[in-house]
Short mmCIF file of C-alpha atoms in Angstrom, two decimals:
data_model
loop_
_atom_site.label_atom_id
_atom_site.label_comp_id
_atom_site.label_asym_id
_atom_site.label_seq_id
_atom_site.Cartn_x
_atom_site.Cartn_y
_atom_site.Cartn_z
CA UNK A 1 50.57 65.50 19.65
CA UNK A 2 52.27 68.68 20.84
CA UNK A 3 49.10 70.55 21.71
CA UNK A 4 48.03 67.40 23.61
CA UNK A 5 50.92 67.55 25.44
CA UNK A 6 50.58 71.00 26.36
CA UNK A 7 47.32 70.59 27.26
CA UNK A 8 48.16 67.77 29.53
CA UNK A 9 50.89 70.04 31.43
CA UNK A 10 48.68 73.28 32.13
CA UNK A 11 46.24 70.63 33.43
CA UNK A 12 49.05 69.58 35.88
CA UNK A 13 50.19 73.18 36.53
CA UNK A 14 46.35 74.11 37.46
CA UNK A 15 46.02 70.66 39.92
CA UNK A 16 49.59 71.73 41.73
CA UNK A 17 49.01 75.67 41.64
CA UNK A 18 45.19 75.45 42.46
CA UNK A 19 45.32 74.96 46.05
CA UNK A 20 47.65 77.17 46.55
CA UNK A 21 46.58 80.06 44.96
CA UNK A 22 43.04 78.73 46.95
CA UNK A 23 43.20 81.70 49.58
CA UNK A 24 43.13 84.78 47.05
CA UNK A 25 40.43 83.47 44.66
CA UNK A 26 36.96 84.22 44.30
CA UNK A 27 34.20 81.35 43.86
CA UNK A 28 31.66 80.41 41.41
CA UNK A 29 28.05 79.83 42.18
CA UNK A 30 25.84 77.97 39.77
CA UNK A 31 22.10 77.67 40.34
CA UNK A 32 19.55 75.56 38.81
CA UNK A 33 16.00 74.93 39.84
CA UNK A 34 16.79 72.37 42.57
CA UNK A 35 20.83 72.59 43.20
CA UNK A 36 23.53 74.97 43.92
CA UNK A 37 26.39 74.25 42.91
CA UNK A 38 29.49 76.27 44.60
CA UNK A 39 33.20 75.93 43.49
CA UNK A 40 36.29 77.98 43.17
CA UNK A 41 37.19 80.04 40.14
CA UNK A 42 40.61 77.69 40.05
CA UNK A 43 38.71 74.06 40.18
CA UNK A 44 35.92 75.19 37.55
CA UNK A 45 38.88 76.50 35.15
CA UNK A 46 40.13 73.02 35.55
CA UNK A 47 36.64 71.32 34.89
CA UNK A 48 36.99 73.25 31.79
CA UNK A 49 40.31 72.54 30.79
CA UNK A 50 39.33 68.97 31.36
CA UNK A 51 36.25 68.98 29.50
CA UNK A 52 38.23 70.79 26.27
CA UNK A 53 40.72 68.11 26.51
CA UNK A 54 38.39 64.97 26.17
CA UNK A 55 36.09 66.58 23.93
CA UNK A 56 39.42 67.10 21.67
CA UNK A 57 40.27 63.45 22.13
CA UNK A 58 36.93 62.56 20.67
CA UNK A 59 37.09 64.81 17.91
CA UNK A 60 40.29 63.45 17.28
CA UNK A 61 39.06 60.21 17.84
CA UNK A 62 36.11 60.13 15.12
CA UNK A 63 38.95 62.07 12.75
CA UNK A 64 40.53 58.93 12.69
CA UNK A 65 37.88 56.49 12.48
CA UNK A 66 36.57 58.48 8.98
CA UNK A 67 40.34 59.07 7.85
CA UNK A 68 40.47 54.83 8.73
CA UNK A 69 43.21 53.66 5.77
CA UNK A 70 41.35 51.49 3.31
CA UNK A 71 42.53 47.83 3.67
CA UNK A 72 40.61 48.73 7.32
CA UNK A 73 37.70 49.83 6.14
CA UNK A 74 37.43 46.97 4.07
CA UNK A 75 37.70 44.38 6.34
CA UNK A 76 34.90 45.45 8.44
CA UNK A 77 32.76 45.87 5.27
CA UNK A 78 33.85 42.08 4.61
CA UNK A 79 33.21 41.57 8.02
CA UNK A 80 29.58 42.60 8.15
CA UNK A 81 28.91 41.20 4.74
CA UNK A 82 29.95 37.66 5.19
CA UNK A 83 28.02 37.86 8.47
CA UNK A 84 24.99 38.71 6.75
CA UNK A 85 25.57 36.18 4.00
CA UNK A 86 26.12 33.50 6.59
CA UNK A 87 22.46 34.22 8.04
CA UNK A 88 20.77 34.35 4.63
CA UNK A 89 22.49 31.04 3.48
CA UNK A 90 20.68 29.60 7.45
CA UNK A 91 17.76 31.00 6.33
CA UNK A 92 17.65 28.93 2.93
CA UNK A 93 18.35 25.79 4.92
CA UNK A 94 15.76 26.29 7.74
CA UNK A 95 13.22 26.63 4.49
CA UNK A 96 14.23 23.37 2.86
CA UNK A 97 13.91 21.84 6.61
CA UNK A 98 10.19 23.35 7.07
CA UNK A 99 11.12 25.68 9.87
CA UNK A 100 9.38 28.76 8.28
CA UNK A 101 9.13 30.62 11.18
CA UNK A 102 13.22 30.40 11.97
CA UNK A 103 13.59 31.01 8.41
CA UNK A 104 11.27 34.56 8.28
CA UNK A 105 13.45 35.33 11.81
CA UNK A 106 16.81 34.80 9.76
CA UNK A 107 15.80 36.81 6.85
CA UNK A 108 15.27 39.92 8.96
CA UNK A 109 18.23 39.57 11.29
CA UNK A 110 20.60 39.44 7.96
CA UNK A 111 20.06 43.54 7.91
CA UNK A 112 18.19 45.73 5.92
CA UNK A 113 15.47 44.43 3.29
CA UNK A 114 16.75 47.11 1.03
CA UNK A 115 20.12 45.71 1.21
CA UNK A 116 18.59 41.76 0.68
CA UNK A 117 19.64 39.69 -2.16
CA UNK A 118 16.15 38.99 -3.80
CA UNK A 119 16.46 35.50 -3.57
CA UNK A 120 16.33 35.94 0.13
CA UNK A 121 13.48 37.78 0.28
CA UNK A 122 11.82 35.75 -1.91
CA UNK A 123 12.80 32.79 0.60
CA UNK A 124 11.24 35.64 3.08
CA UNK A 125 7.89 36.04 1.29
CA UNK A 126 7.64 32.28 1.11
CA UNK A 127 8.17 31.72 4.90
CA UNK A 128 5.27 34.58 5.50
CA UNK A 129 3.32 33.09 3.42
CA UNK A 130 3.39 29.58 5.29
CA UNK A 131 3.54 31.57 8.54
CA UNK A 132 -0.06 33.00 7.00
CA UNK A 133 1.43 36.39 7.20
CA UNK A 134 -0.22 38.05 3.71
CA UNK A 135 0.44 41.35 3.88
CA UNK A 136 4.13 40.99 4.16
CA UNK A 137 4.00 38.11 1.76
CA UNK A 138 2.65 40.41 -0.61
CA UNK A 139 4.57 43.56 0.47
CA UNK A 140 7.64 41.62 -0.38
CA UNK A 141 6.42 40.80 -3.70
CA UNK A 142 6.19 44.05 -4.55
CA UNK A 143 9.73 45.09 -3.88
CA UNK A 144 10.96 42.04 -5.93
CA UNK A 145 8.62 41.73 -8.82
CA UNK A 146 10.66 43.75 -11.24
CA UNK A 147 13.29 41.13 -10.72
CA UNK A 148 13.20 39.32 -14.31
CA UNK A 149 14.68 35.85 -12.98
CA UNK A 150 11.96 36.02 -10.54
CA UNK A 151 9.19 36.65 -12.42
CA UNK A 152 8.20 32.63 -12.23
CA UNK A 153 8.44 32.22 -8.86
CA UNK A 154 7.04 35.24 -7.30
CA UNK A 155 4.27 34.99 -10.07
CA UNK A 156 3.54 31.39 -8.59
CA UNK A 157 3.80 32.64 -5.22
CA UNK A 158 1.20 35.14 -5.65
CA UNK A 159 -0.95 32.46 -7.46
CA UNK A 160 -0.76 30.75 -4.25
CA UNK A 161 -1.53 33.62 -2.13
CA UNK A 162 -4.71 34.68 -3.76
CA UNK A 163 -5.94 31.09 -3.80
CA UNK A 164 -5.21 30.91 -0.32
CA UNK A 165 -7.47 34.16 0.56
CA UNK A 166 -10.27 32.31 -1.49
CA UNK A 167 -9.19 34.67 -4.91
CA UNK A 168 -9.16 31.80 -7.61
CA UNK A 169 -10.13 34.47 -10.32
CA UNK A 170 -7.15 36.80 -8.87
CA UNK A 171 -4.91 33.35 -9.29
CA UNK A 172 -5.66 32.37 -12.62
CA UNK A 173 -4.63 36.00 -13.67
CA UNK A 174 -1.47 35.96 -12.06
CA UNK A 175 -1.30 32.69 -14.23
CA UNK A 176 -2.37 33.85 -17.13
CA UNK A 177 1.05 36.16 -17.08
CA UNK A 178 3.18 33.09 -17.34
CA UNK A 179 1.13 30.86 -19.78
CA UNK A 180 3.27 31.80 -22.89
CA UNK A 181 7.00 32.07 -21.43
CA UNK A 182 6.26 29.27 -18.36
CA UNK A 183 5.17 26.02 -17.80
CA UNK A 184 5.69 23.15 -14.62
CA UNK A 185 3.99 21.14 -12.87
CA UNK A 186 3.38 23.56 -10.19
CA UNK A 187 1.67 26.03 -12.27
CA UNK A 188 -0.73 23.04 -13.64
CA UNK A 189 -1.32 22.01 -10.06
CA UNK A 190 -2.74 25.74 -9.59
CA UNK A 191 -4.81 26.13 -12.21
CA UNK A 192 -6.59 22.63 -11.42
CA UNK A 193 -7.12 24.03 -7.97
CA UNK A 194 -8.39 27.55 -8.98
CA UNK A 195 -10.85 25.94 -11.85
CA UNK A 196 -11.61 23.14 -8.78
CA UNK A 197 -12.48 26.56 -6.70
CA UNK A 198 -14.47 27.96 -9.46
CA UNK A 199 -16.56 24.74 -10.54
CA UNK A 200 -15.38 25.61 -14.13
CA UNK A 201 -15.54 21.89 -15.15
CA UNK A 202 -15.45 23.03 -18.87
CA UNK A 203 -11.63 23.98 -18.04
CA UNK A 204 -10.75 21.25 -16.05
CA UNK A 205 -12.29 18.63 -19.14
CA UNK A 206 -10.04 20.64 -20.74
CA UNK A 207 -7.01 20.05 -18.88
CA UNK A 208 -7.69 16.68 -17.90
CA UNK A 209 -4.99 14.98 -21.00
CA UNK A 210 -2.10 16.90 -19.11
CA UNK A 211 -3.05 16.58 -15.34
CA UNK A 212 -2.64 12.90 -15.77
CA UNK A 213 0.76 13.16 -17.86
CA UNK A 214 1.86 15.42 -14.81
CA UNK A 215 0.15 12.58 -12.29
CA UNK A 216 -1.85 15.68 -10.91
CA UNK A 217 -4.53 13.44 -10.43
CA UNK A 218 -5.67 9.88 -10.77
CA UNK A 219 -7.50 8.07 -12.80
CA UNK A 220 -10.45 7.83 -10.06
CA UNK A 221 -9.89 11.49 -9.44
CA UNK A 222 -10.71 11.98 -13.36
CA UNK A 223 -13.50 10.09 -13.37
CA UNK A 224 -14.66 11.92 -10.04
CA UNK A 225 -14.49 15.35 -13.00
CA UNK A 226 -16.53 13.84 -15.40
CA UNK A 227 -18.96 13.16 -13.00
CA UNK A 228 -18.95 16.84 -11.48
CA UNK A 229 -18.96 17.77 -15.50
CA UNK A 230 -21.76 15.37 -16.31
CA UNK A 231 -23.76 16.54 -12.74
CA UNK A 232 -23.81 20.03 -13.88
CA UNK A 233 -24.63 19.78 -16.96
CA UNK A 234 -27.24 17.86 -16.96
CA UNK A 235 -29.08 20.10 -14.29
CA UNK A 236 -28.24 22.86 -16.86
CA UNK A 237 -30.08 20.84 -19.48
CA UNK A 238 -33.46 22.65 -20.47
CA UNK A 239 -34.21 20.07 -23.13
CA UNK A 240 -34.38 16.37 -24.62
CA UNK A 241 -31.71 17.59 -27.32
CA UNK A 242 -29.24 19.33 -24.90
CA UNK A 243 -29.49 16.15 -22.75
CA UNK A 244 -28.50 14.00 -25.93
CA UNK A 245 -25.97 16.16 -26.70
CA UNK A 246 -24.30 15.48 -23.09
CA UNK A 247 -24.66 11.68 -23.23
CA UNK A 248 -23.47 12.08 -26.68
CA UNK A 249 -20.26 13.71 -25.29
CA UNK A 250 -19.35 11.59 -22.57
CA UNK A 251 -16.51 9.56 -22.59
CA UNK A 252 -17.07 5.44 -23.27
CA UNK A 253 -15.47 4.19 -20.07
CA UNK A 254 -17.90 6.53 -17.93
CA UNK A 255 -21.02 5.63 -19.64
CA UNK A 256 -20.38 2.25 -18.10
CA UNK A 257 -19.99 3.73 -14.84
CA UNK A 258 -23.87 3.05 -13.18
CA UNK A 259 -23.81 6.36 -10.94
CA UNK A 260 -23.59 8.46 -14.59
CA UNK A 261 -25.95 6.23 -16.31
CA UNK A 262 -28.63 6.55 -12.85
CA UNK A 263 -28.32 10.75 -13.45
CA UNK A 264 -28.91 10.18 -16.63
CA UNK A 265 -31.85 8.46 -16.68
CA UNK A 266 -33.35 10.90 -13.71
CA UNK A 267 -33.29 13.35 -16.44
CA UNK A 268 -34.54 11.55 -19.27
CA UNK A 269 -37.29 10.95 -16.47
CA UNK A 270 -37.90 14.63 -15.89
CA UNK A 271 -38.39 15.22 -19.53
CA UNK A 272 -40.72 12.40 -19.89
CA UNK A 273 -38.22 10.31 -22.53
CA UNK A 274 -39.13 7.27 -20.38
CA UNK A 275 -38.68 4.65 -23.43
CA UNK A 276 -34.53 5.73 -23.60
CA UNK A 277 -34.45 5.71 -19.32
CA UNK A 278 -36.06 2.14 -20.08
CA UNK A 279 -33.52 1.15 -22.24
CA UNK A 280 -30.64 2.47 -20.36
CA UNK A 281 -31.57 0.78 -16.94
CA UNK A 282 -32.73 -2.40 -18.74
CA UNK A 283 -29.17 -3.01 -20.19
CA UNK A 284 -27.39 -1.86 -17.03
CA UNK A 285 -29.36 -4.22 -15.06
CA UNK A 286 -28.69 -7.03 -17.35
CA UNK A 287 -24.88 -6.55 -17.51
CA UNK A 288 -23.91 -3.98 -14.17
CA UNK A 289 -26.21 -4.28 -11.55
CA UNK A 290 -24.42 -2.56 -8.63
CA UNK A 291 -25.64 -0.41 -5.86
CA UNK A 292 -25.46 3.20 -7.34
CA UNK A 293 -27.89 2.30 -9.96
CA UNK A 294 -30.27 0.77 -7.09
CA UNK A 295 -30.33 3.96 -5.38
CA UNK A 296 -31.46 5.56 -8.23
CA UNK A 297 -34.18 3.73 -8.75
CA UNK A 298 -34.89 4.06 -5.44
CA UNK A 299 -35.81 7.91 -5.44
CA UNK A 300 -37.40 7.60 -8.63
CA UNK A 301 -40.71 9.02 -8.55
CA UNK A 302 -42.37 6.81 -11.64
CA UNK A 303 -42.39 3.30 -11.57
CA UNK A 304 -41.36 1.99 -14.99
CA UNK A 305 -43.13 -1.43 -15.58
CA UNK A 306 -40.55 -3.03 -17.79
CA UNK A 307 -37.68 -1.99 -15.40
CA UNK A 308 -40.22 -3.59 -12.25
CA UNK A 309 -40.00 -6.85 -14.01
CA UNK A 310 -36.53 -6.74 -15.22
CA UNK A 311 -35.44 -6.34 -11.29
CA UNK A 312 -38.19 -9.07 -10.45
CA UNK A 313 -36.59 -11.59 -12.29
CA UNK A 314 -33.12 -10.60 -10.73
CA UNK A 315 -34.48 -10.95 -7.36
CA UNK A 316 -36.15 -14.72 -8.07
CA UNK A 317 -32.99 -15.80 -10.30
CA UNK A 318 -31.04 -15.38 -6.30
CA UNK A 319 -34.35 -15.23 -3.96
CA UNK A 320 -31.64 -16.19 -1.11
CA UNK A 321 -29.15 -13.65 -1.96
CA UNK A 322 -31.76 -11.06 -2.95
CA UNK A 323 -33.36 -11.10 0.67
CA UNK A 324 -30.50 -9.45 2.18
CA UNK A 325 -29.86 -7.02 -0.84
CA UNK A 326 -31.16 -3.76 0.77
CA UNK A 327 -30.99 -1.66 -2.53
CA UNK A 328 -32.23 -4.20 -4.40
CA UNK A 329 -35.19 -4.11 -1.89
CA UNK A 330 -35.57 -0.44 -1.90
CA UNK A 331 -35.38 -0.35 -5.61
CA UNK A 332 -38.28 -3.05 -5.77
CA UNK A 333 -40.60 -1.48 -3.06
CA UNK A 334 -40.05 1.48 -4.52
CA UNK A 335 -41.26 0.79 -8.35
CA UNK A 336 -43.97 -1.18 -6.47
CA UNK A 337 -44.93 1.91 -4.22
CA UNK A 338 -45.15 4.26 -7.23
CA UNK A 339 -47.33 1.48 -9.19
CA UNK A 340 -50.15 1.08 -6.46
CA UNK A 341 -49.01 -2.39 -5.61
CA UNK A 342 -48.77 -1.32 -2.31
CA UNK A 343 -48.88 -5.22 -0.43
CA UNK A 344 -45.96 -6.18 -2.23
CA UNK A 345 -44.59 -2.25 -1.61
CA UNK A 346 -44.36 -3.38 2.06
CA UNK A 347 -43.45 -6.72 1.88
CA UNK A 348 -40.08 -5.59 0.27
CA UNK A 349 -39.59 -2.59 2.41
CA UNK A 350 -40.12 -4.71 5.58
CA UNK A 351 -37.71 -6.96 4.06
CA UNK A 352 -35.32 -4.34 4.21
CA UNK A 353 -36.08 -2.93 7.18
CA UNK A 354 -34.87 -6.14 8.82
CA UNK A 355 -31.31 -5.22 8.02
CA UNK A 356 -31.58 -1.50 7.66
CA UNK A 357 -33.19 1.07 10.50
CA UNK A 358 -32.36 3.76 7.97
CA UNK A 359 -35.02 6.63 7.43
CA UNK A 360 -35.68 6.36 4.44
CA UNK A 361 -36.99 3.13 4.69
CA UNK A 362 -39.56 3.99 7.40
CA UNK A 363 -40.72 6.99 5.22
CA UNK A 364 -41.80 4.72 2.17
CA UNK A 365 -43.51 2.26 4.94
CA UNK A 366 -45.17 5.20 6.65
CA UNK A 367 -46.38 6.60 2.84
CA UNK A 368 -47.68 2.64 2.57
CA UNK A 369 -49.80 2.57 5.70
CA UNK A 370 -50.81 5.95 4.74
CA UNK A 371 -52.41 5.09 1.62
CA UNK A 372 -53.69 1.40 2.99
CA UNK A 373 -55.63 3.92 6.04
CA UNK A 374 -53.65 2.60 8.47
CA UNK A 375 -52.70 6.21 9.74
CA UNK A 376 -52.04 5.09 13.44
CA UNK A 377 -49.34 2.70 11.90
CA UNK A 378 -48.33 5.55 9.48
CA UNK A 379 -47.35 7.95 12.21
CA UNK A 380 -45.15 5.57 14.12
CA UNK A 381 -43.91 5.09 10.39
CA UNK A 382 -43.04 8.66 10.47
CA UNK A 383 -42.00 9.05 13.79
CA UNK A 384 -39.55 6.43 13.90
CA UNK A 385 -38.24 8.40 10.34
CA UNK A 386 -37.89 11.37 12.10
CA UNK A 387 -36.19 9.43 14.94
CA UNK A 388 -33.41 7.84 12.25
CA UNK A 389 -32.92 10.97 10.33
CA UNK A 390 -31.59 12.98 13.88
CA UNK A 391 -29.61 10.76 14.37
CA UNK A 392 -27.58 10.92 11.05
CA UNK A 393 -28.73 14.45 11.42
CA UNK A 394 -28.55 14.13 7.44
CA UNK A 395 -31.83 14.69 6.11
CA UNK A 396 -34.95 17.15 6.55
CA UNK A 397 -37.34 16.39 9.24
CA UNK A 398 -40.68 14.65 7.91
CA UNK A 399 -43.98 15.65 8.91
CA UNK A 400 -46.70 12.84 9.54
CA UNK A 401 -49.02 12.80 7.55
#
């Protein structure tokens, strides 16, 4: 305090005894590229003095503010803390309410990532990850992974993340890790999606038992496997056997289902077993008759005599009824079609026609005329086809023929 006080009183001294000794000094010139500057010897000793004093003051200054007593230095540490653990406890709210993006901007105003809690950067990688931000999703995941407690949920996360980007096989691994030490809901829901991703039915028969303890899926949903299952399999079916084997495995509340039973029977066609396709659509149309079934029939490329008669006598038990049954009608005109009994092809195909302008329907009438050498009446057939099927802009064009 003494030496600032000194200093203080030669810098009074020099103000009060620089004018005056004004006359007998010399001056100072400083030059630089675009100024000169020009002052006396007894105001630049003063600048100086000045500029010694102030600098001491700051030196002084920042002394302090490192020597600060404890208790001080405390409370701003406090300070800053409960500042930053204020932010990261708005951050965890604004992800509960869905505001991801507010969230993410929390998380990085609460300081430092290196000086995060992990549980708010794993509430950071979430909100990225909903903001579709990957790379720092997975950046973060990184930095936190070694975190024991959060092995579940940044596993899970990163499940999530590479089924996102379309990486089902990179999801299942990530998985895999917690199979023997974790198990929720959430990690069930993943793997149905990744094996949904995949087409790996043989998994997702597998896991069907728990999916509906966890009400993962419903009951239609299940069914809607099974018939994904059954679909694939039987187009991987290179024989009569294998194709037992499959209808051997299905379950007994699908085999009543007539969409199964139809693809079924389309490949007991293919392989010529045409006496158990007989048998199958015999009993279905004798105790479930619906519309799936119909459309089957409908594309088949055979006609089936017993199965011709068995939906003959449907249609004349409920002529009325049966008149306005388009897929019956189809079904019928088509067994007819592939039989030669191409008068009574039409008549049923007309029928339907009456009711349906679909293009299907003019395709088997233009195949009729066709083969009764009506070709004039054929290509409007086909024409008007082509004409139905843009417009649904569904199914191949069709050539006249």
């Amino acid at each position: 305090m003494i030496k600032f006080i000194i200093f203080v009183l030669a810098l009074i001294a020099a103000i009060v005894l620089g004018p005056r000794m004004a006359d007998s000094q010399g001056l100072v010139h400083i030059a630089t590229s675009g100024y000169i500057i020009e002052t006396s010897i007894t105001t630049a000793v003063i600048l100086i003095v000045a500029s010694f004093i102030v600098l001491y003051i700051l030196i002084r200054l920042i002394l302090a503010c490192l020597k600060m007593p404890g208790g001080t230095s405390r409370f701003f540490q406090r300070f800053f803390a409960n500042r930053s653990a204020n932010i990261q406890n708005e951050a965890c709210i604004a992800f509960e309410e869905c505001e991801y993006e507010r969230a993410y901007a929390l998380c990085k105003k609460a300081g430092n990532e290196k000086n995060l809690s992990h549980n708010t950067l794993l509430i950071m990688a979430k909100s990225a990850f909903e903001l579709g931000y990957y790379d720092k999703t997975t950046a973060i995941l990184d930095n936190i992974k070694k975190d024991k407690k959060l092995t579940a949920a940044c596993t899970i996360l990163r499940a999530r993340l590479n089924l996102k980007i379309d990486n089902a096989k990179a999801a299942i691994e990530a998985l895999d890790s917690l199979k023997d030490s974790y198990s929720s809901r959430t990690v069930t829901s993943l793997y149905y999606k990744s094996y949904l991703v995949l087409e790996d039915y043989d998994k997702l028969i597998s896991m069907i038992p728990t999916l509906l303890k966890q009400e993962i899926i419903s009951k239609e949903e299940q069914n809607n496997i099974y018939r994904r299952y059954i679909d694939k399999k039987l187009k991987e079916a290179t024989s009569r056997e294998e194709l037992d084997a499959i209808a051997h495995n299905i379950p007994r509340q699908l085999l009543k289902k007539p969409a199964i039973i139809g693809a079924i029977m389309n490949r007991q066609i293919d392989f010529g077993d045409l006496v158990s396709a007989k048998k199958l659509c015999i009993d279905l149309i004798k105790h479930n008759l619906d519309a799936d079934l119909l459309e089957t029939i409908a594309t088949w490329e055979i006609s089936i005599p017993e199965v011709l008669k068995a939906l003959l006598n449907v249609e004349s038990k409920n002529l009325i009824a049966s008149q306005v049954n388009v897929p019956l009608l189809k079904a019928i005109g088509n067994l007819e079609l592939k039989a030669g009994l191409l008068d009574e092809a039409k008549q049923h195909f007309e029928k339907a026609l009456e009711i349906s302008k679909s293009a299907d329907i003019f395709f088997n009438l233009g195949q009729i005329m066709s083969q009764m050498k009506q070709y004039d009446k054929a290509a409007e057939m086909f024409a008007l086809a082509n004409k139905a099927n843009a417009s649904v802009n569904r199914l191949p064009m069709i050539e006249s023929k």
